[in-house]
Structure formats: C-alpha cells, structure tokens
C-alpha cells in the first residue's frame, strides 16, 4: 500500500517523457489523475442540470470544492524538481506554453465559428474557459525555485490568495485571481513527499473519509438553494458574491481547509495498483484540453433543452456520457492524433546540448572558465 516517489518527471496533467515512461510511472498517481479529470468533466457536464435539480447542485458543489485544488496539489507535487535547468525549461515550453498558445487560439476560432462572431477577440492574456489552468501552471512552475527557497511557502501563498480574495480591483489579466486563489494548493504540493500520500492510503483514513465525504454531500444538499458556486471558482474577489471584501480574510482559509480535507479523502481511496484506467492517467492533458470543445458545443447548441435530461435517469445519462467522453479523449488513439499540439517535440526550435551558442568560444577540457 505504499506510494513510491516518481522516477520520471511529469507535468501536473499527466504528460511524461516518452522514453520508458510507461515502465517508470507510479500507477497511484496515474489513477489519481484519471479520476480527477473524470470529476472535472462531470462537473462541467452537470452545470446546466444545477438550475433545476437540488441533488445535481449538491454533487456539483461537492466536486467543485476540491477537484481543481486536487489538480493543483498533484501538479505541485510533480513540480518539485523544477530548477530552471535548460531541459526542464524546454519541457515547460513544449508541454505548457505551446499547448496554451495552440488551444487558446483554437478555442477562439471555435467560438467565432459556433457563435457566428468573426470579430471575437483573441487575447492571450485573457484565457478562455479551461485554458486558465495552463497559464496558472506556467506561472506556478516558473516560480517554483522561489517557493522552495522560503521557510514557510504555504503561508506566503495563502497570504497572496487572501490578498486576491479581498482585492476587487486586482484585474482579470492572466486570470490572476485564479492563479493566486489556487496557488496555496500548488505550493503545498511542492512540500509533500511520498510518505504523506502513504499515510493517506491506510484503511483507518479510508474509513474516516467515508462519513466526511457523506457529510460534505449532505451539507451541499442543504445549502444548495442559497450557496453560490462562485465561491469555489476563485474568479474574482469575494465582493462578487455580495459580501464585504474583509470576509475574504476568513472564507479563503476556510475554503482551503475544506478543499484540503476533501482532497485527502479523495486521494485516500485512489487505487494504488494497475487498473484498466491507469494508462489513461498519462493522457489527462489531452482530455482536459479537448473536452472543453464538447462542453461548449452543448451550451452553444442547446443540447440540454430536452426535458428528459433533467430527470433522474437523464442526469445519470449525462454523467455516463461525461465519463465516456473524457475516457475516450485520454485514450492512446486520441493522443496519437493530437500529440502534435499537446506534446510537440520541437527539436528544431532548441539547440542540442553539445551545440555552442553564437558568440561563445568552445572551452577545451581543463581550461579555466575565465581563460
């Protein structure tokens, strides 16, 4: 029941170097990534159902209370080795920056076509829909060396999250509110070690997680008529929820603790052995980036207008469709088709390690650096 530390660097959404990655990946984290992306897809699919179903709203609130915090935490865990070395910077560019540029453009073009709005602007500083997470991941990872230098990085990150929550004039560029709002989870992930996950995966913790999860779902059902999901999005300051900005001093740490408890409950039940879905954990980046097109299409073309979808059986059907969709998008065939956009190799863009930069004289072995 152990959780060995990974031996191959991976980004938070599941991409890994191709060489021998399948033999070196930890099935526990691949299972966690797959199950988390399933929750992301279900949450997006459930949103239209929340307008008429209290149970759907309760499930939606429960999932949104921890699924993106869990994503950020796991992303931080796999970013611990990021030290601005050339190879890691190159990996960051090809696995995060390039997909961001490609898919931000693709989503904008999709919107223009679907909404017949050719003038809809392309703004790389204002990420559209799911693209905010890639921009946040880039900012978080590029600042990783700074966080690893601090004595109390989680407290500093929490202070920044609170600052964002109480600052209505912070602005919306680069999704700064979300970048700072979810930052404490990423930074916490940087501080975790394999033994922390091992402690979660005991039967004592798993049994404790059951009543906690049930209590969270019941509480969400009780507060569903009046509690706004906007509290969980971190899109803006708390004033957007109709309360004074000072309330953010208390709600931000409280929501952090709630998300952390639910994330721990979720991770405690993630299987640690190879399952049929384990290999899909390597493709969660694909599922994340591609499923947004289907989700947005369902809104643009009113797929939820059928009354049957708003019955109990209809809600189950929507859930099954979301799980099936995200599973297919994480599969190997889809990854082969879209690898050029999600994990481009781009050797042509970078110098080889043995290639001397222009203007620099190659140094022979044994020659002093200042010679």
C-alpha positions as a printed NumPy array, in Angstrom:
array([[  0.   ,   0.   ,   0.   ],
       [  2.981,   2.253,  -0.494],
       [  3.245,   5.243,  -2.81 ],
       [  6.775,   5.28 ,  -4.22 ],
       [  8.175,   8.545,  -5.399],
       [  8.047,   9.006,  -9.156],
       [ 11.262,   8.472, -11.068],
       [ 10.235,  10.302, -14.24 ],
       [  9.273,  13.99 , -14.263],
       [  5.728,  14.676, -15.321],
       [  3.598,  17.75 , -15.537],
       [  0.503,  18.099, -13.399],
       [ -1.912,  16.995, -16.098],
       [ -0.235,  13.769, -16.958],
       [  2.296,  14.36 , -19.722],
       [  5.542,  12.421, -19.402],
       [  8.706,  11.94 , -21.375],
       [  8.258,   9.236, -23.949],
       [ 11.374,   7.238, -23.101],
       [ 10.436,   4.329, -20.868],
       [  7.736,   6.443, -19.218],
       [  5.218,   3.628, -19.082],
       [  7.67 ,   1.47 , -17.148],
       [  8.523,   4.166, -14.625],
       [  5.163,   5.755, -13.84 ],
       [  3.516,   5.268, -10.474],
       [  0.044,   3.751, -11.027],
       [ -1.301,   5.508,  -7.932],
       [ -0.779,   8.97 ,  -9.374],
       [ -1.935,   7.949, -12.84 ],
       [ -5.145,   6.634, -11.278],
       [ -5.49 ,   9.863,  -9.301],
       [ -5.054,  11.971, -12.429],
       [ -7.596,   9.957, -14.386],
       [-10.195,  10.074, -11.614],
       [ -9.62 ,  13.801, -11.136],
       [-10.119,  14.569, -14.824],
       [-13.298,  12.479, -14.697],
       [-14.554,  14.75 , -11.909],
       [-13.628,  17.806, -13.98 ],
       [-15.645,  16.529, -16.932],
       [-18.609,  15.571, -14.743],
       [-18.601,  18.964, -13.063],
       [-18.693,  20.737, -16.419],
       [-21.435,  18.418, -17.675],
       [-23.545,  18.849, -14.542],
       [-23.567,  22.647, -14.553],
       [-26.731,  23.043, -16.723],
       [-28.505,  20.479, -14.544],
       [-27.986,  22.529, -11.398],
       [-30.652,  25.029, -12.437],
       [-33.45 ,  22.566, -11.752],
       [-32.063,  19.751,  -9.607],
       [-31.075,  20.172,  -5.997],
       [-29.223,  16.85 ,  -5.955],
       [-27.267,  17.76 ,  -9.089],
       [-26.376,  21.063,  -7.431],
       [-25.181,  19.227,  -4.309],
       [-22.988,  16.902,  -6.362],
       [-21.681,  19.858,  -8.359],
       [-20.784,  21.869,  -5.244],
       [-19.096,  18.872,  -3.614],
       [-16.943,  18.156,  -6.651],
       [-16.059,  21.803,  -7.219],
       [-15.   ,  22.148,  -3.605],
       [-11.909,  20.007,  -4.232],
       [-11.35 ,  18.797,  -7.81 ],
       [ -9.267,  21.753,  -9.056],
       [ -7.44 ,  22.057,  -5.712],
       [ -6.532,  18.373,  -6.109],
       [ -5.284,  19.049,  -9.631],
       [ -3.154,  21.946,  -8.39 ],
       [ -1.777,  19.935,  -5.465],
       [ -0.72 ,  16.999,  -7.652],
       [  0.764,  19.462, -10.147],
       [  2.853,  20.95 ,  -7.35 ],
       [  3.996,  17.518,  -6.207],
       [  5.361,  16.758,  -9.672],
       [  6.969,  20.193,  -9.971],
       [  9.316,  19.771,  -7.011],
       [ 12.313,  19.094,  -9.242],
       [ 11.813,  22.157, -11.443],
       [ 15.002,  24.207, -11.105],
       [ 15.172,  26.252, -14.333],
       [ 17.628,  23.787, -15.861],
       [ 17.576,  24.051, -19.686],
       [ 15.958,  20.664, -20.164],
       [ 13.153,  21.427, -17.722],
       [ 12.556,  24.874, -19.171],
       [ 12.352,  23.309, -22.616],
       [  9.851,  20.772, -21.283],
       [  7.8  ,  23.584, -19.735],
       [  7.679,  25.409, -23.05 ],
       [  6.647,  22.395, -25.11 ],
       [  4.193,  20.864, -22.635],
       [  2.524,  24.   , -21.256],
       [  3.295,  27.176, -23.22 ],
       [  2.897,  25.787, -26.746],
       [ -0.36 ,  23.909, -25.959],
       [ -1.659,  27.087, -24.342],
       [ -0.97 ,  29.133, -27.459],
       [ -2.403,  26.472, -29.78 ],
       [ -5.583,  25.771, -27.849],
       [ -6.293,  29.348, -26.804],
       [ -6.261,  30.169, -30.497],
       [ -8.333,  27.092, -31.349],
       [-10.976,  27.916, -28.741],
       [-11.23 ,  31.479, -30.021],
       [-11.701,  30.27 , -33.604],
       [-14.246,  27.722, -32.395],
       [-16.228,  30.443, -30.649],
       [-16.145,  32.657, -33.732],
       [-17.486,  29.826, -35.878],
       [-20.062,  28.433, -33.443],
       [-21.448,  31.844, -32.47 ],
       [-21.053,  33.423, -35.911],
       [-18.939,  36.155, -34.348],
       [-15.847,  36.668, -36.534],
       [-14.823,  39.705, -34.526],
       [-14.492,  37.857, -31.23 ],
       [-11.031,  38.885, -29.973],
       [ -8.065,  36.617, -29.395],
       [ -6.372,  37.611, -26.162],
       [ -3.51 ,  35.516, -24.849],
       [ -3.672,  37.401, -21.549],
       [ -7.354,  36.576, -21.011],
       [ -7.57 ,  32.765, -21.173],
       [-10.866,  31.323, -22.342],
       [-12.711,  28.655, -20.345],
       [-10.408,  25.772, -19.321],
       [ -7.25 ,  27.464, -20.594],
       [ -6.717,  29.379, -17.36 ],
       [ -5.164,  26.326, -15.729],
       [ -2.31 ,  26.08 , -18.237],
       [ -1.484,  29.735, -17.752],
       [ -1.613,  29.239, -13.988],
       [  0.544,  26.122, -14.231],
       [  3.173,  28.047, -16.177],
       [  3.271,  30.848, -13.582],
       [  3.329,  28.414, -10.675],
       [  6.074,  26.261, -12.12 ],
       [  8.293,  29.111, -13.275],
       [  8.204,  30.438,  -9.693],
       [  8.872,  27.039,  -8.122],
       [ 12.532,  27.779,  -7.242],
       [ 11.348,  30.815,  -5.273],
       [  8.788,  28.811,  -3.303],
       [ 11.352,  26.143,  -2.492],
       [ 13.642,  28.82 ,  -1.033],
       [ 11.089,  30.06 ,   1.515],
       [ 10.81 ,  28.765,   5.064],
       [  7.021,  28.869,   5.115],
       [  5.916,  28.872,   1.472],
       [  2.337,  27.73 ,   2.112],
       [  1.697,  30.625,   4.492],
       [  3.08 ,  33.104,   1.968],
       [  0.942,  31.586,  -0.79 ],
       [ -2.099,  31.746,   1.469],
       [ -1.424,  35.415,   2.16 ],
       [ -1.397,  36.071,  -1.593],
       [ -4.643,  34.116,  -2.004],
       [ -6.277,  36.182,   0.722],
       [ -4.992,  39.348,  -0.913],
       [ -6.634,  38.308,  -4.172],
       [ -9.884,  37.492,  -2.394],
       [-10.132,  40.941,  -0.79 ],
       [ -8.956,  42.948,  -3.829],
       [-11.805,  43.722,  -6.236],
       [ -9.549,  45.93 ,  -8.363],
       [ -6.858,  43.337,  -8.953],
       [ -7.985,  42.876, -12.551],
       [ -8.643,  39.891, -14.763],
       [ -5.493,  39.682, -16.893],
       [ -3.755,  36.271, -16.907],
       [ -6.611,  35.029, -14.672],
       [ -4.658,  36.471, -11.768],
       [ -7.463,  35.852,  -9.28 ],
       [ -7.478,  32.127, -10.045],
       [ -3.695,  31.946, -10.257],
       [ -3.455,  33.293,  -6.715],
       [ -6.623,  31.624,  -5.423],
       [ -5.382,  28.098,  -6.187],
       [ -1.71 ,  28.902,  -5.543],
       [ -1.667,  27.541,  -1.951],
       [ -2.591,  24.063,  -3.199],
       [  0.221,  24.034,  -5.747],
       [  2.731,  25.273,  -3.166],
       [  1.507,  22.698,  -0.655],
       [  2.118,  20.029,  -3.301],
       [  5.71 ,  21.251,  -3.577],
       [  6.216,  20.481,   0.115],
       [  4.749,  16.984,   0.044],
       [  6.699,  13.743,  -0.096],
       [  5.747,  10.183,  -0.97 ],
       [  5.267,   9.294,   2.694],
       [  2.487,  11.86 ,   3.009],
       [  0.463,  10.   ,   0.407],
       [  1.318,   6.684,   2.061],
       [ -0.273,   7.901,   5.273],
       [ -3.489,   8.652,   3.408],
       [ -3.688,   5.173,   1.927],
       [ -4.466,   3.28 ,   5.109],
       [ -7.791,   1.703,   5.988],
       [ -8.136,   3.92 ,   9.033],
       [ -8.025,   7.048,   6.865],
       [-10.217,   5.479,   4.191],
       [-12.918,   4.564,   6.669],
       [-12.751,   8.053,   8.156],
       [-13.103,   9.522,   4.667],
       [-16.494,   7.884,   4.085],
       [-18.502,   9.825,   6.698],
       [-16.58 ,  13.001,   5.858],
       [-17.474,  12.699,   2.182],
       [-21.079,  11.863,   3.02 ],
       [-21.279,  14.861,   5.372],
       [-19.915,  17.116,   2.644],
       [-22.541,  15.893,   0.184],
       [-25.381,  16.297,   2.716],
       [-24.158,  19.778,   3.639],
       [-24.001,  20.719,  -0.03 ],
       [-27.579,  19.495,  -0.447],
       [-28.736,  21.622,   2.488],
       [-27.016,  24.813,   1.317],
       [-27.73 ,  24.282,  -2.397],
       [-30.711,  26.697,  -2.548],
       [-28.658,  29.692,  -1.392],
       [-24.94 ,  28.934,  -1.632],
       [-23.335,  30.22 ,  -4.839],
       [-20.767,  28.069,  -6.623],
       [-18.885,  31.277,  -7.397],
       [-17.223,  30.932,  -4.002],
       [-15.392,  27.876,  -5.346],
       [-14.295,  29.297,  -8.709],
       [-11.901,  31.976,  -7.362],
       [-12.603,  34.046, -10.473],
       [-12.723,  37.304,  -8.577],
       [-12.792,  38.863,  -5.15 ],
       [-15.43 ,  37.986,  -2.589],
       [-17.26 ,  41.228,  -3.322],
       [-18.594,  39.466,  -6.402],
       [-20.546,  37.214,  -4.029],
       [-22.319,  40.184,  -2.496],
       [-20.284,  40.435,   0.725],
       [-17.748,  42.996,   2.002],
       [-14.175,  42.372,   0.951],
       [-12.986,  41.733,   4.534],
       [-14.991,  38.5  ,   4.527],
       [-12.283,  37.055,   2.302],
       [ -9.907,  37.129,   5.277],
       [-11.887,  34.248,   6.756],
       [-13.51 ,  32.474,   3.822],
       [-10.272,  31.917,   1.889],
       [ -8.531,  29.911,   4.645],
       [-11.812,  28.126,   5.417],
       [-12.324,  27.059,   1.806],
       [ -8.674,  25.998,   1.649],
       [ -9.13 ,  23.734,   4.666],
       [-12.373,  22.304,   3.26 ],
       [-10.742,  21.556,  -0.085],
       [ -7.726,  20.024,   1.617],
       [ -9.858,  17.679,   3.72 ],
       [-11.937,  16.565,   0.733],
       [ -8.805,  16.141,  -1.394],
       [ -7.296,  13.928,   1.298],
       [-10.496,  11.855,   1.412],
       [-10.44 ,  11.512,  -2.365],
       [ -6.759,  10.564,  -2.544],
       [ -7.147,   8.01 ,   0.238],
       [ -9.494,   5.963,  -1.967],
       [ -7.445,   6.172,  -5.149],
       [ -6.256,   2.631,  -6.004],
       [ -2.518,   2.071,  -5.965],
       [ -2.402,  -0.858,  -8.396],
       [ -2.596,  -1.055, -12.165],
       [ -6.201,  -0.917, -13.391],
       [ -7.827,  -0.702, -16.809],
       [ -7.8  ,   3.082, -16.486],
       [ -4.242,   3.519, -15.2  ],
       [ -2.738,   4.135, -18.638],
       [ -5.302,   6.887, -19.186],
       [ -3.606,   8.917, -16.457],
       [ -0.838,   9.69 , -18.931],
       [ -3.346,  11.406, -21.202],
       [ -5.221,  13.716, -18.863],
       [ -3.771,  16.782, -20.593],
       [ -5.491,  15.638, -23.774],
       [ -8.799,  15.082, -22.039],
       [ -8.611,  18.424, -20.282],
       [ -7.853,  20.448, -23.394],
       [-10.207,  18.644, -25.787],
       [-13.319,  18.074, -23.693],
       [-13.968,  21.823, -23.487],
       [-14.971,  21.881, -27.148],
       [-17.742,  19.356, -26.497],
       [-18.858,  21.067, -23.302],
       [-19.078,  24.449, -25.006],
       [-20.837,  22.92 , -28.015],
       [-23.511,  21.59 , -25.661],
       [-24.13 ,  25.158, -24.489],
       [-23.961,  26.796, -27.912],
       [-26.427,  24.39 , -29.497],
       [-28.754,  23.872, -26.503],
       [-28.245,  20.149, -26.037],
       [-29.718,  20.4  , -22.552],
       [-33.087,  21.677, -23.786],
       [-34.502,  18.136, -23.806],
       [-36.689,  17.775, -20.668],
       [-35.693,  14.122, -20.201],
       [-32.126,  15.126, -19.413],
       [-33.395,  16.91 , -16.317],
       [-34.881,  13.74 , -14.83 ],
       [-33.005,  11.35 , -12.549],
       [-32.292,   8.975, -15.43 ],
       [-31.283,  11.881, -17.631],
       [-28.785,  13.114, -15.039],
       [-27.28 ,   9.626, -14.832],
       [-27.076,   9.54 , -18.63 ],
       [-25.269,  12.901, -18.685],
       [-22.837,  11.604, -16.079],
       [-22.18 ,   8.417, -18.044],
       [-21.674,  10.438, -21.231],
       [-19.166,  12.718, -19.478],
       [-17.204,   9.758, -18.129],
       [-17.224,   8.062, -21.534],
       [-16.163,  11.239, -23.304],
       [-13.222,  12.019, -21.044],
       [-12.11 ,   8.388, -21.072],
       [-12.056,   8.367, -24.872],
       [-10.172,  11.656, -25.031],
       [ -7.457,  10.331, -22.71 ],
       [ -7.009,   7.155, -24.76 ],
       [ -3.941,   6.248, -26.817],
       [ -5.549,   6.727, -30.272],
       [ -6.619,  10.281, -29.447],
       [ -3.198,  11.02 , -28.009],
       [ -1.519,   9.858, -31.201],
       [ -3.72 ,  12.135, -33.297],
       [ -3.286,  15.267, -31.176],
       [  0.266,  14.797, -29.924],
       [  1.489,  17.424, -32.394],
       [ -0.494,  20.066, -30.476],
       [ -0.42 ,  18.783, -26.89 ],
       [  3.097,  17.34 , -26.647],
       [  5.072,  18.678, -29.619],
       [  8.695,  17.577, -29.75 ],
       [ 10.02 ,  20.737, -31.439],
       [ 13.669,  19.656, -31.613],
       [ 14.048,  22.167, -34.426],
       [ 13.463,  25.022, -32.01 ],
       [ 16.192,  24.245, -29.48 ],
       [ 19.947,  23.861, -29.644],
       [ 21.482,  20.494, -28.911],
       [ 23.326,  20.211, -25.626],
       [ 26.654,  19.939, -27.42 ],
       [ 25.948,  22.952, -29.646],
       [ 27.857,  26.117, -28.753],
       [ 25.703,  29.306, -28.616],
       [ 26.617,  32.052, -31.114],
       [ 29.387,  34.331, -29.917],
       [ 30.728,  31.854, -27.357],
       [ 34.079,  30.105, -27.839],
       [ 34.043,  26.397, -27.006],
       [ 36.205,  25.612, -23.969],
       [ 38.57 ,  22.678, -24.119],
       [ 38.629,  20.295, -21.144],
       [ 40.93 ,  21.509, -18.389],
       [ 40.801,  25.15 , -19.419],
       [ 39.812,  27.55 , -16.611],
       [ 36.399,  29.177, -17.079],
       [ 37.898,  32.682, -17.076],
       [ 40.688,  31.803, -19.507]])
